[in-house]
Amino acid sequence: MSTRTPTIDEDDVPQTMMNRLPAGFKPRPRRAHQLEQTAGPGSPSRHELSADMLVIGRGSAADLRIESDDVSRTHAQLQRVDDEYTIEDLDSRNGVFLNGLRVHAAVLRDGDQLQLGDVVFTYTEGT
């Protein structure tokens, strides 16, 4: 005798639907994210992240310029996805380290430590 596991069609699962927002609903504003530079040339400093995408590097095309020979001209890219930022290494010479581990790309979390060459940042999410 075999027992069959019943299957559930997606149409059988109740869904919550809203045609309009409830009265008095206020969407949560985007939180202000920041990079606080704690080591390296130019530290200490704080950089508010307001753009959906920005490049960190020492080159003139970088949105966040870091005057360090250990930082590539276009070292890394930050990108906002919904209300989170991701970081991606742009094939830099010295890499991107997140909490001490070398990464190619990662989602940033409150309190993360980023290192690009000799420059260290602490990432914070606003409230």
XYZ file of N, CA and C in Angstrom:
381
model
N 0.827 -1.154 0.000
C 0.000 0.000 0.000
C 0.890 1.242 0.000
N 0.673 2.123 -0.938
C 1.474 3.336 -1.005
C 0.643 4.518 -0.530
N 1.326 5.399 0.125
C 0.641 6.615 0.562
C 1.041 7.747 -0.357
N 0.069 8.490 -0.743
C 0.327 9.617 -1.631
C 0.261 10.905 -0.843
N 1.211 11.740 -1.110
C 1.198 13.060 -0.505
C 0.295 13.939 -1.347
N -0.711 14.538 -0.730
C -1.599 15.387 -1.528
C -0.836 16.602 -2.054
N -1.154 16.986 -3.246
C -0.534 18.175 -3.832
C -1.518 19.331 -3.743
N -0.956 20.502 -3.658
C -1.775 21.707 -3.573
C -1.499 22.545 -4.802
N -2.558 22.840 -5.526
C -2.423 23.745 -6.661
C -2.301 25.162 -6.145
N -1.549 25.976 -6.889
C -1.381 27.374 -6.501
C -2.728 28.076 -6.413
N -3.687 27.651 -7.248
C -5.006 28.281 -7.239
C -5.783 27.974 -5.964
N -5.423 26.875 -5.246
C -6.117 26.488 -4.034
C -5.645 27.254 -2.805
N -4.510 27.931 -2.897
C -3.941 28.634 -1.754
C -4.539 30.039 -1.687
N -5.114 30.393 -0.543
C -5.694 31.744 -0.450
C -4.601 32.807 -0.565
N -4.907 33.859 -1.256
C -3.964 34.955 -1.469
C -4.546 36.236 -0.880
N -3.679 37.073 -0.379
C -4.099 38.379 0.096
C -3.995 39.347 -1.065
N -5.077 40.034 -1.328
C -5.087 40.985 -2.437
C -5.551 42.333 -1.913
N -4.890 43.376 -2.391
C -5.278 44.736 -2.027
C -5.441 45.529 -3.307
N -6.589 46.115 -3.460
C -6.823 46.956 -4.619
C -6.360 48.384 -4.372
N -6.418 48.787 -3.099
C -5.964 50.131 -2.748
C -5.377 50.075 -1.349
N -4.557 51.045 -1.046
C -3.910 51.099 0.258
C -4.908 51.538 1.317
N -4.802 50.997 2.522
C -5.713 51.408 3.601
C -5.547 52.894 3.926
N -6.609 53.481 4.424
C -6.566 54.893 4.808
C -5.497 55.094 5.875
N -4.726 56.131 5.734
C -3.687 56.452 6.707
C -2.382 55.706 6.498
N -2.315 54.832 5.493
C -1.081 54.082 5.238
C -0.006 55.032 4.725
N 1.151 54.950 5.348
C 2.287 55.746 4.905
C 3.432 54.785 4.613
N 3.906 54.770 3.372
C 5.021 53.864 3.076
C 6.258 54.284 3.855
N 7.037 53.285 4.248
C 8.263 53.569 4.996
C 9.272 54.221 4.059
N 9.819 55.360 4.447
C 10.812 56.005 3.586
C 12.085 55.162 3.510
N 12.815 55.335 2.437
C 14.091 54.641 2.306
C 15.023 55.072 3.421
N 15.716 54.105 3.963
C 16.650 54.388 5.051
C 17.958 54.921 4.477
N 18.573 55.807 5.224
C 19.867 56.358 4.809
C 20.967 55.376 5.204
N 21.692 54.895 4.235
C 22.808 53.988 4.466
C 24.095 54.804 4.417
N 25.121 54.338 5.139
C 26.377 55.086 5.189
C 27.568 54.152 5.182
N 28.662 54.681 4.654
C 29.965 54.058 4.809
C 30.789 55.000 5.669
N 31.259 54.487 6.787
C 32.125 55.279 7.652
C 33.546 54.777 7.462
N 34.404 55.635 6.935
C 35.797 55.253 6.704
C 36.544 55.345 8.025
N 37.110 54.207 8.453
C 37.773 54.149 9.757
C 39.283 54.012 9.647
N 39.808 53.692 8.463
C 41.257 53.567 8.278
C 41.610 53.893 6.840
N 42.844 54.315 6.639
C 43.328 54.655 5.299
C 43.317 56.143 5.057
N 43.879 56.563 3.918
C 43.931 57.991 3.590
C 42.536 58.622 3.572
N 42.403 59.733 4.266
C 41.123 60.438 4.307
C 40.249 60.064 5.492
N 40.712 59.147 6.328
C 39.880 58.750 7.465
C 40.163 59.665 8.658
N 39.274 59.818 9.562
C 37.915 59.296 9.536
C 37.004 60.193 8.694
N 36.062 59.554 8.022
C 35.070 60.299 7.242
C 33.825 59.445 7.100
N 32.739 60.102 6.745
C 31.455 59.421 6.607
C 30.869 59.776 5.247
N 30.365 58.754 4.545
C 29.801 58.947 3.211
C 28.380 58.405 3.203
N 27.402 59.296 2.992
C 26.017 58.850 2.906
C 25.776 58.247 1.529
N 25.114 57.103 1.505
C 24.814 56.414 0.254
C 23.387 56.748 -0.148
N 23.247 57.569 -1.164
C 21.911 57.952 -1.604
C 21.635 57.530 -3.042
N 22.672 57.259 -3.807
C 22.502 56.861 -5.203
C 22.163 55.376 -5.293
N 21.491 54.994 -6.364
C 21.173 53.589 -6.580
C 22.396 52.786 -7.003
N 23.397 53.457 -7.535
C 24.628 52.785 -7.948
C 25.775 53.778 -7.843
N 26.904 53.318 -7.299
C 28.077 54.179 -7.282
C 29.338 53.331 -7.298
N 30.364 53.905 -7.890
C 31.656 53.247 -8.018
C 32.607 53.850 -6.999
N 33.345 52.978 -6.313
C 34.375 53.403 -5.369
C 35.719 53.164 -6.031
N 36.586 54.159 -6.002
C 37.910 54.011 -6.598
C 38.716 55.283 -6.460
N 39.935 55.257 -7.007
C 40.779 56.455 -6.935
C 40.766 57.246 -8.233
N 40.129 56.716 -9.267
C 40.077 57.392 -10.562
C 39.073 58.530 -10.580
N 39.223 59.412 -11.562
C 38.338 60.584 -11.657
C 36.900 60.195 -11.988
N 36.680 59.011 -12.540
C 35.328 58.568 -12.875
C 34.600 57.961 -11.678
N 35.282 57.749 -10.574
C 34.661 57.138 -9.389
C 33.714 58.120 -8.715
N 32.591 57.597 -8.227
C 31.632 58.431 -7.501
C 32.113 58.709 -6.080
N 32.767 57.738 -5.473
C 33.356 57.887 -4.147
C 34.860 57.713 -4.316
N 35.574 58.856 -4.358
C 37.020 58.834 -4.642
C 37.820 58.633 -3.381
N 38.769 57.695 -3.468
C 39.670 57.377 -2.369
C 41.093 57.585 -2.874
N 41.820 58.463 -2.222
C 43.192 58.774 -2.624
C 44.170 57.787 -1.995
N 44.236 56.588 -2.558
C 45.151 55.573 -2.061
C 45.689 54.777 -3.235
N 46.997 54.544 -3.238
C 47.597 53.745 -4.303
C 47.178 52.277 -4.219
N 46.659 51.836 -3.079
C 46.197 50.459 -2.915
C 44.780 50.243 -3.436
N 44.105 51.319 -3.813
C 42.747 51.247 -4.342
C 42.817 51.429 -5.852
N 42.174 50.539 -6.606
C 42.163 50.632 -8.070
C 41.346 51.837 -8.529
N 41.546 52.241 -9.774
C 40.809 53.392 -10.315
C 39.300 53.174 -10.219
N 38.833 51.996 -10.596
C 37.441 51.585 -10.395
C 37.510 50.276 -9.616
N 37.490 50.371 -8.306
C 37.768 49.238 -7.429
C 36.528 48.370 -7.194
N 35.429 49.001 -6.813
C 34.217 48.259 -6.469
C 32.984 49.085 -6.806
N 31.868 48.389 -6.913
C 30.599 49.059 -7.214
C 29.580 48.708 -6.140
N 28.907 49.727 -5.638
C 27.790 49.534 -4.721
C 26.512 49.721 -5.518
N 25.549 48.835 -5.274
C 24.268 48.948 -5.974
C 23.137 48.718 -4.991
N 22.146 49.613 -5.045
C 20.965 49.476 -4.181
C 19.979 48.554 -4.882
N 19.521 47.545 -4.137
C 18.464 46.656 -4.593
C 17.396 46.704 -3.513
N 16.242 47.265 -3.848
C 15.198 47.545 -2.864
C 15.801 48.435 -1.782
N 15.889 47.961 -0.550
C 16.451 48.799 0.513
C 17.738 48.190 1.054
N 18.469 47.497 0.182
C 19.742 46.895 0.551
C 20.801 47.333 -0.451
N 22.040 47.297 -0.011
C 23.144 47.547 -0.924
C 23.943 46.269 -1.114
N 24.402 46.077 -2.335
C 25.328 44.996 -2.635
C 26.647 45.633 -3.043
N 27.727 44.892 -2.844
C 29.037 45.350 -3.303
C 29.568 44.315 -4.269
N 30.238 44.798 -5.312
C 30.840 43.913 -6.306
C 32.250 44.405 -6.615
N 33.192 43.491 -6.602
C 34.576 43.795 -6.965
C 34.630 43.977 -8.482
N 35.207 45.071 -8.926
C 35.328 45.360 -10.366
C 36.701 44.937 -10.879
N 37.088 43.713 -10.548
C 38.386 43.153 -10.952
C 39.538 44.027 -10.466
N 39.432 44.444 -9.222
C 40.472 45.283 -8.637
C 41.737 44.474 -8.381
N 42.838 45.170 -8.247
C 44.134 44.532 -8.001
C 44.207 43.923 -6.600
N 43.705 44.624 -5.598
C 43.830 44.167 -4.210
C 42.568 43.555 -3.628
N 41.492 43.481 -4.395
C 40.284 42.797 -3.955
C 39.424 43.582 -2.992
N 38.284 42.957 -2.665
C 37.326 43.491 -1.713
C 37.187 42.456 -0.601
N 37.337 42.900 0.630
C 37.217 42.017 1.789
C 36.011 42.448 2.609
N 35.155 41.498 2.910
C 33.968 41.728 3.715
C 34.135 40.941 5.002
N 34.254 41.662 6.107
C 34.459 41.036 7.423
C 35.652 40.074 7.400
N 36.705 40.467 6.686
C 37.944 39.693 6.656
C 38.023 38.626 5.585
N 36.943 38.387 4.840
C 36.945 37.378 3.789
C 36.891 38.046 2.420
N 37.718 37.572 1.501
C 37.701 38.133 0.143
C 36.434 37.685 -0.565
N 35.731 38.645 -1.165
C 34.480 38.350 -1.866
C 34.508 38.980 -3.251
N 33.749 38.386 -4.164
C 33.556 39.009 -5.471
C 32.314 39.897 -5.431
N 31.253 39.384 -4.782
C 30.016 40.155 -4.640
C 29.313 39.681 -3.375
N 28.599 40.603 -2.709
C 27.897 40.246 -1.479
C 26.850 41.305 -1.157
N 25.849 40.896 -0.377
C 24.860 41.818 0.170
C 25.419 42.341 1.486
N 25.341 43.647 1.686
C 25.871 44.261 2.898
C 24.824 44.269 4.004
N 25.279 44.053 5.226
C 24.431 44.074 6.409
C 24.979 45.090 7.401
N 24.092 45.597 8.236
C 24.459 46.603 9.220
C 25.647 46.128 10.054
N 26.689 46.975 10.129
C 27.875 46.659 10.918
C 28.975 45.945 10.148
N 28.731 45.596 8.879
C 29.764 44.932 8.079
C 30.990 45.817 7.938
N 32.157 45.181 7.896
C 33.408 45.890 7.671
C 33.904 45.563 6.266
N 34.142 46.603 5.481
C 34.654 46.475 4.115
C 36.086 46.962 4.076
N 36.939 46.237 3.364
C 38.313 46.688 3.176
C 38.632 46.658 1.695
N 39.100 47.788 1.196
C 39.544 47.941 -0.183
C 40.972 48.455 -0.107
N 41.939 47.591 -0.373
C 43.333 47.984 -0.216
C 43.605 48.305 1.238
N 44.135 49.504 1.498
C 44.429 49.909 2.875
C 43.310 50.744 3.499
N 42.165 50.795 2.827
C 41.034 51.596 3.284
C 39.979 50.674 3.895
N 39.513 51.036 5.092
C 38.521 50.230 5.807
C 37.279 51.076 6.052
N 36.122 50.490 5.761
C 34.822 51.142 5.987
C 33.983 50.264 6.905
N 33.089 50.903 7.658
C 32.035 50.211 8.368
C 30.730 50.631 7.720
N 29.928 49.660 7.334
C 28.642 49.915 6.669
C 27.541 49.980 7.710
N 26.715 51.018 7.647
C 25.588 51.117 8.564
C 24.318 51.402 7.788
N 23.246 50.772 8.268
C 21.913 51.028 7.711
C 21.234 52.027 8.625
N 20.570 52.985 8.043
C 19.858 53.971 8.842
C 18.602 53.396 9.444
N 17.974 54.176 10.290
C 16.726 53.731 10.920
C 15.591 54.602 10.504
